[in-house]
Amino acid sequence: MVEREQFWRFGVFELGSRSRELSGSGGKSKLQEQPFQILSALLERRGEVVTREELRRRIWPGNTFVDFDNGINVAIAKLRHALDDNAEEPEYIETLPRLGYRFIAPAEVLTGAADERASGHPKRSGRLLAWALISTVVVASLAFLALLPNRPASGNASVRLRPSVAIMGFRNLTGKPDQDWVSTALSEMLATELAAGEHLRIVPGESVARTKLEMALPDAQSYSVQTLTKIRKRLGADYVLVGSYLDTGAPPRRVRLDLRLQDAKTGEMVATLPANGGEDDLASLVAQAGLALRPSLESRPVSQSEASGVRAALPPNSDSARLYAEGLNSLRHFDARGARDLLGQAVAVDPNYALAHAALSDAWSALSYAEVAKNEARKALQLSTELPRTDRLSIEARYRETNSEWDQASRIYQSLVEQFPDSADYGLRLAGVQINSGKANEAIVTLERLRKLPAPMADEAAIKFVQSQVAEKLGDFERAQTTAAEAAGVAHARGAQILEADARALECRQLVQLSRLDQAEGACESAREIYARTGDRLGLAASMAYLAAAYCNQGNANEARHLYTQALDIDREIGNARGDAQWALNGLAVLLMQQGDLAGARKLYEESLDMARQAGSRPDEASALGNIASMWLREGNLLRARELFEQLLKRSQSSAAKAALASALNNLGQTLYLLGDLPESAKMLDRAVEADRETGARLESADALSWLGRVRLAQADWRVARQRFDESVQAASQISPIFGAQYRLARAELSLAMGLPAEAEGPVRDGLEVFRRAKALDNELEARVLLSRALLDQGKVEEAYQEVARADALARASQHRAQRLAFSIVAARAEAASGKPSAVERAVRKLQATVTDAGRQGFLGYQLEARLALAEMESVEGRGAVARGSLEKLEKDARASGFLAIARNAARALEKLKA
């Protein structure tokens, strides 16, 4: 009769005596012989100390030659992983220094099959992560191997996680700064060595560098349990590799390396390994160290072909290694320009080193020099044929990205995600490619899959950050802002300062888009403080530019200009050509344009366009072209502006970017209004309002509504015009006083058209003071023109004449063609209002010139308005017949083009003349 299996029950676990299966709330895993024997020995003598010697005799016979101490250390560490136990605060296995181990939890012995007792199995909530310790053959110098541990994850229990290692760098015992590069070089080389065979997940060096910066961690020979807990939480590392090195300094230079492998969960020292080698042959030193480390990391030895790949990935000599390491270190500490120079020297020393070309491409990309980055990426790809598979695929994917071959890059990253689902980095890169290729909806799916990875692999803050970028690309600024704020909160909770700053800066930019300026100011200040503290000058410049936009929209032109200028100074100093540098350029250009400096604004817009084209960024290029088109519009080249806006509309309709579509529709609608195509203008503006409401962009919505009100005013639809103006003012007033005042001017035009000049006068006067303080010269000019009209219509000729005189200096300085046409009409009216024949004659000549200018440039509405004023003056001069003919033709022309308000005014003037 077969003996029934015996089970040990403790906590949430059961251990089978014959099957060696450890069952728990995370599922089942079969233990290896050695960890099983250790756990059985401890359970059999629970509450008692079991010495290391007793464990040695039980597990390994006297004729077995292995590293017993290291084997027991590794076995105990793996058991603690399986039981989710902590060496500092143990729940199951207690370590007694220099004595042995003791099982301290209550345990009971059961018999019978596990499924017979399933309903009675105790449950508890907690942080259980069950590890499978899989049986394998024990060979000389190896205690045991545990291959591909599997952590159950809610929502994605099928993902198998490889053991992960964070190589934290090594302490320089020489005390000589010129030897600091050895730490980075050894870290990179060991990462390549240990990644061979693809059985281990090596935490990327840039992630390690960021964590060390944020935690203020020096290179060390070991870390405390508390520090290791934080590292594990941030990087998802099972093991941490640290240590020290000493360069003899005298020829022949030799390096002594002491490696220490710590369990990131328990803090135990899993292995301590010395290695020695020549500085000119670091590759052999690293190979020696890797071979010694693999047993403790549950990784099999590499094959001959894998070893060849490792050799191809290592720097060929110490000079190349030094320059490559120093370049990487600069790149990871926000000095892209310094990295570019060092990596340029590295490829000069060895033009055939693929990874140096790849890193140099990244440095150029960080500075947004797309063409140079693409060339270096191409060289890296051409030289990558002998590299390990993951390096080769990553290099090809980056080349495809630099060449805007999004589908090819996406396929490569998708393949890497499928092969290595435990590497969130590949998933985040895939999502980034999908965003850049205009497939934001696919990026959403990718990010949702990443969220199902078990913690800490699923970096919630990083995923939310990219989700915010997706929402922003889709023009959903409300969702983008909410998600960015969530990302910042999660990052703050786990001490990820730089990611927190990135998320706050992104949130600030989105709050500016949503016109929540006080909140934007707070988010930007938070980001700016972190960037300044961590030395991230790229981020610092970006946050200053976003903050400047908030100040600009609040009407604080001086502070905005100061911040924009500071941001640009930093960008130019560090050679940055990224999109945030263009944000600063465009923002400063808008500010200059508002203050009437169109030449300065045009220069900045052209610099922004050049920068976008160098970066190969189609969205930034479209933005720069849109700004240049707006310049044409202001200067009166309506046909050229319409042509560019139509091109941009076509571009935006082929993408999923709602904000870009809304902007193109709004700008084209304004241009068509000025050209006199009211029906098409209304169509564009209606669509713009709809798109702006979908994105939550209140300022853009207020602008489109205001222009739509102007269209309805021109069509003499007073009721709808008032509705649109009221909606515009309501939205704008929630943003800032200057915008509220700006859009009240358009509503004042309606009051004037309806014959209510006194109603218009008050809001215009209120706005004048706002514009004067903000130095918004074009807005001030518009207000003084409207005030002059309101005064003239009330018969306050002298006051009107004084306002015209004040507006004259503004009009001479302004390059806003439409505003200057409006001024020329009211100035002529004010001059003629004196009744003096000579003044009327001068006014007539000025209006004739205005009619000609407006007609030549295509400003149909202003041409019709100037013709109306001219006909009214002709009637005053006693030229009744001429005036009658002018008014009859004007009424016909205005009605035919849809300008019914002017047609009605012409008809009334004609009736008055006939009377």
Short mmCIF file of C-alpha atoms in Angstrom, two decimals, residues 241-410:
data_model
loop_
_atom_site.label_atom_id
_atom_site.label_comp_id
_atom_site.label_asym_id
_atom_site.label_seq_id
_atom_site.Cartn_x
_atom_site.Cartn_y
_atom_site.Cartn_z
CA LEU A 241 24.98 44.10 -7.40
CA VAL A 242 27.42 46.45 -5.68
CA GLY A 243 31.07 46.37 -4.66
CA SER A 244 34.33 48.21 -5.17
CA TYR A 245 37.34 48.39 -7.44
CA LEU A 246 40.95 49.42 -7.07
CA ASP A 247 43.24 50.39 -9.94
CA THR A 248 46.89 49.83 -9.07
CA GLY A 249 47.88 52.91 -11.07
CA ALA A 250 51.36 51.65 -11.94
CA PRO A 251 52.08 49.85 -15.23
CA PRO A 252 50.99 47.26 -16.01
CA ARG A 253 47.72 48.67 -14.65
CA ARG A 254 45.52 46.09 -13.00
CA VAL A 255 42.06 46.31 -11.54
CA ARG A 256 40.92 44.44 -8.45
CA LEU A 257 37.16 44.06 -8.37
CA ASP A 258 35.16 42.94 -5.33
CA LEU A 259 31.53 42.10 -6.17
CA ARG A 260 28.74 41.74 -3.64
CA LEU A 261 25.34 40.39 -4.62
CA GLN A 262 22.55 41.30 -2.19
CA ASP A 263 19.03 39.98 -2.04
CA ALA A 264 16.90 43.11 -2.48
CA LYS A 265 14.05 41.69 -0.43
CA THR A 266 15.86 40.21 2.56
CA GLY A 267 19.10 42.17 2.53
CA GLU A 268 21.17 39.00 2.74
CA MET A 269 24.56 38.90 1.06
CA VAL A 270 23.97 36.16 -1.51
CA ALA A 271 27.50 36.12 -2.87
CA THR A 272 30.84 37.86 -2.42
CA LEU A 273 33.20 37.43 -5.33
CA PRO A 274 36.69 38.82 -5.97
CA ALA A 275 38.12 39.21 -9.47
CA ASN A 276 41.39 40.56 -10.86
CA GLY A 277 42.46 41.64 -14.33
CA GLY A 278 44.28 44.17 -16.45
CA GLU A 279 42.70 47.54 -17.18
CA ASP A 280 43.28 46.91 -20.89
CA ASP A 281 41.36 43.64 -20.65
CA LEU A 282 38.26 44.53 -18.67
CA ALA A 283 36.33 42.10 -20.86
CA SER A 284 38.14 39.12 -19.34
CA LEU A 285 37.61 40.52 -15.86
CA VAL A 286 33.90 40.87 -16.54
CA ALA A 287 33.63 37.38 -18.05
CA GLN A 288 35.33 35.96 -14.97
CA ALA A 289 32.93 37.83 -12.69
CA GLY A 290 29.88 36.85 -14.74
CA LEU A 291 30.79 33.17 -14.63
CA ALA A 292 31.12 33.32 -10.87
CA LEU A 293 27.85 35.22 -10.39
CA ARG A 294 25.54 33.13 -12.55
CA PRO A 295 25.03 30.25 -10.08
CA SER A 296 23.78 32.67 -7.44
CA LEU A 297 21.45 34.29 -9.99
CA GLU A 298 19.80 31.04 -11.09
CA SER A 299 21.18 31.48 -14.59
CA ARG A 300 22.82 28.80 -16.67
CA PRO A 301 26.24 29.36 -18.26
CA VAL A 302 26.17 31.06 -21.66
CA SER A 303 26.63 29.18 -24.90
CA GLN A 304 29.52 29.77 -27.27
CA SER A 305 27.38 31.88 -29.61
CA GLU A 306 26.03 33.92 -26.70
CA ALA A 307 29.56 34.52 -25.46
CA SER A 308 30.49 35.78 -28.94
CA GLY A 309 27.63 38.26 -28.77
CA VAL A 310 28.85 39.50 -25.40
CA ARG A 311 32.36 40.07 -26.75
CA ALA A 312 30.95 42.05 -29.70
CA ALA A 313 29.02 44.28 -27.29
CA LEU A 314 32.00 45.16 -25.09
CA PRO A 315 34.33 48.12 -25.77
CA PRO A 316 37.46 46.92 -27.61
CA ASN A 317 39.98 48.79 -25.43
CA SER A 318 40.29 50.92 -22.31
CA ASP A 319 40.21 54.26 -24.19
CA SER A 320 36.98 53.31 -25.92
CA ALA A 321 35.55 51.99 -22.65
CA ARG A 322 36.44 55.20 -20.80
CA LEU A 323 34.93 57.56 -23.39
CA TYR A 324 31.82 55.43 -23.81
CA ALA A 325 31.30 55.21 -20.03
CA GLU A 326 31.85 58.93 -19.50
CA GLY A 327 29.48 59.72 -22.36
CA LEU A 328 26.75 57.50 -20.91
CA ASN A 329 27.24 59.05 -17.50
CA SER A 330 26.84 62.56 -18.95
CA LEU A 331 23.74 61.54 -20.88
CA ARG A 332 22.16 60.07 -17.76
CA HIS A 333 22.90 63.23 -15.79
CA PHE A 334 21.18 65.59 -18.23
CA ASP A 335 24.29 66.77 -20.06
CA ALA A 336 23.40 65.79 -23.61
CA ARG A 337 25.88 68.21 -25.15
CA GLY A 338 28.74 66.83 -23.05
CA ALA A 339 27.62 63.29 -23.87
CA ARG A 340 27.61 64.14 -27.57
CA ASP A 341 31.23 65.30 -27.41
CA LEU A 342 32.48 62.32 -25.40
CA LEU A 343 30.64 59.75 -27.49
CA GLY A 344 31.88 61.47 -30.62
CA GLN A 345 35.40 60.86 -29.36
CA ALA A 346 34.50 57.25 -28.56
CA VAL A 347 33.44 56.50 -32.14
CA ALA A 348 36.52 58.28 -33.39
CA VAL A 349 38.71 55.96 -31.29
CA ASP A 350 36.81 52.91 -32.53
CA PRO A 351 34.50 53.59 -35.52
CA ASN A 352 33.25 49.99 -35.42
CA TYR A 353 31.78 50.02 -31.91
CA ALA A 354 28.03 49.78 -32.48
CA LEU A 355 26.85 50.68 -28.97
CA ALA A 356 28.86 53.91 -28.97
CA HIS A 357 27.16 54.95 -32.22
CA ALA A 358 23.77 54.05 -30.71
CA ALA A 359 24.46 56.13 -27.60
CA LEU A 360 25.70 59.02 -29.73
CA SER A 361 22.44 58.84 -31.67
CA ASP A 362 20.56 59.10 -28.38
CA ALA A 363 22.59 62.16 -27.40
CA TRP A 364 21.81 63.88 -30.70
CA SER A 365 18.14 62.91 -30.29
CA ALA A 366 18.08 64.43 -26.81
CA LEU A 367 19.21 67.65 -28.44
CA SER A 368 16.65 67.10 -31.23
CA TYR A 369 19.12 66.99 -34.12
CA ALA A 370 17.14 64.38 -35.97
CA GLU A 371 19.22 64.00 -39.12
CA VAL A 372 22.52 63.53 -37.30
CA ALA A 373 20.83 61.17 -34.84
CA LYS A 374 19.46 59.14 -37.73
CA ASN A 375 22.90 58.86 -39.34
CA GLU A 376 24.44 57.58 -36.11
CA ALA A 377 21.56 55.16 -35.60
CA ARG A 378 22.09 53.85 -39.13
CA LYS A 379 25.78 53.26 -38.41
CA ALA A 380 24.89 51.47 -35.18
CA LEU A 381 22.48 49.22 -37.08
CA GLN A 382 25.05 48.40 -39.75
CA LEU A 383 27.58 47.42 -37.06
CA SER A 384 25.14 45.45 -34.88
CA THR A 385 25.07 42.12 -36.68
CA GLU A 386 27.23 40.33 -34.09
CA LEU A 387 25.55 41.80 -31.00
CA PRO A 388 23.21 39.86 -28.70
CA ARG A 389 19.71 39.59 -30.12
CA THR A 390 18.01 42.07 -27.77
CA ASP A 391 20.70 44.71 -28.36
CA ARG A 392 20.46 44.20 -32.09
CA LEU A 393 16.67 44.52 -32.12
CA SER A 394 16.71 47.56 -29.84
CA ILE A 395 19.21 49.30 -32.10
CA GLU A 396 17.14 48.56 -35.17
CA ALA A 397 13.97 49.82 -33.48
CA ARG A 398 15.68 53.07 -32.51
CA TYR A 399 16.91 53.52 -36.08
CA ARG A 400 13.38 52.98 -37.40
CA GLU A 401 12.18 55.62 -34.95
CA THR A 402 14.77 58.17 -36.06
CA ASN A 403 13.77 57.49 -39.66
CA SER A 404 10.05 57.85 -38.84
CA GLU A 405 9.49 54.23 -39.91
CA TRP A 406 6.88 53.84 -37.21
CA ASP A 407 5.29 50.60 -38.38
CA GLN A 408 8.66 48.80 -38.51
CA ALA A 409 9.65 50.16 -35.09
CA SER A 410 6.28 49.13 -33.70
#
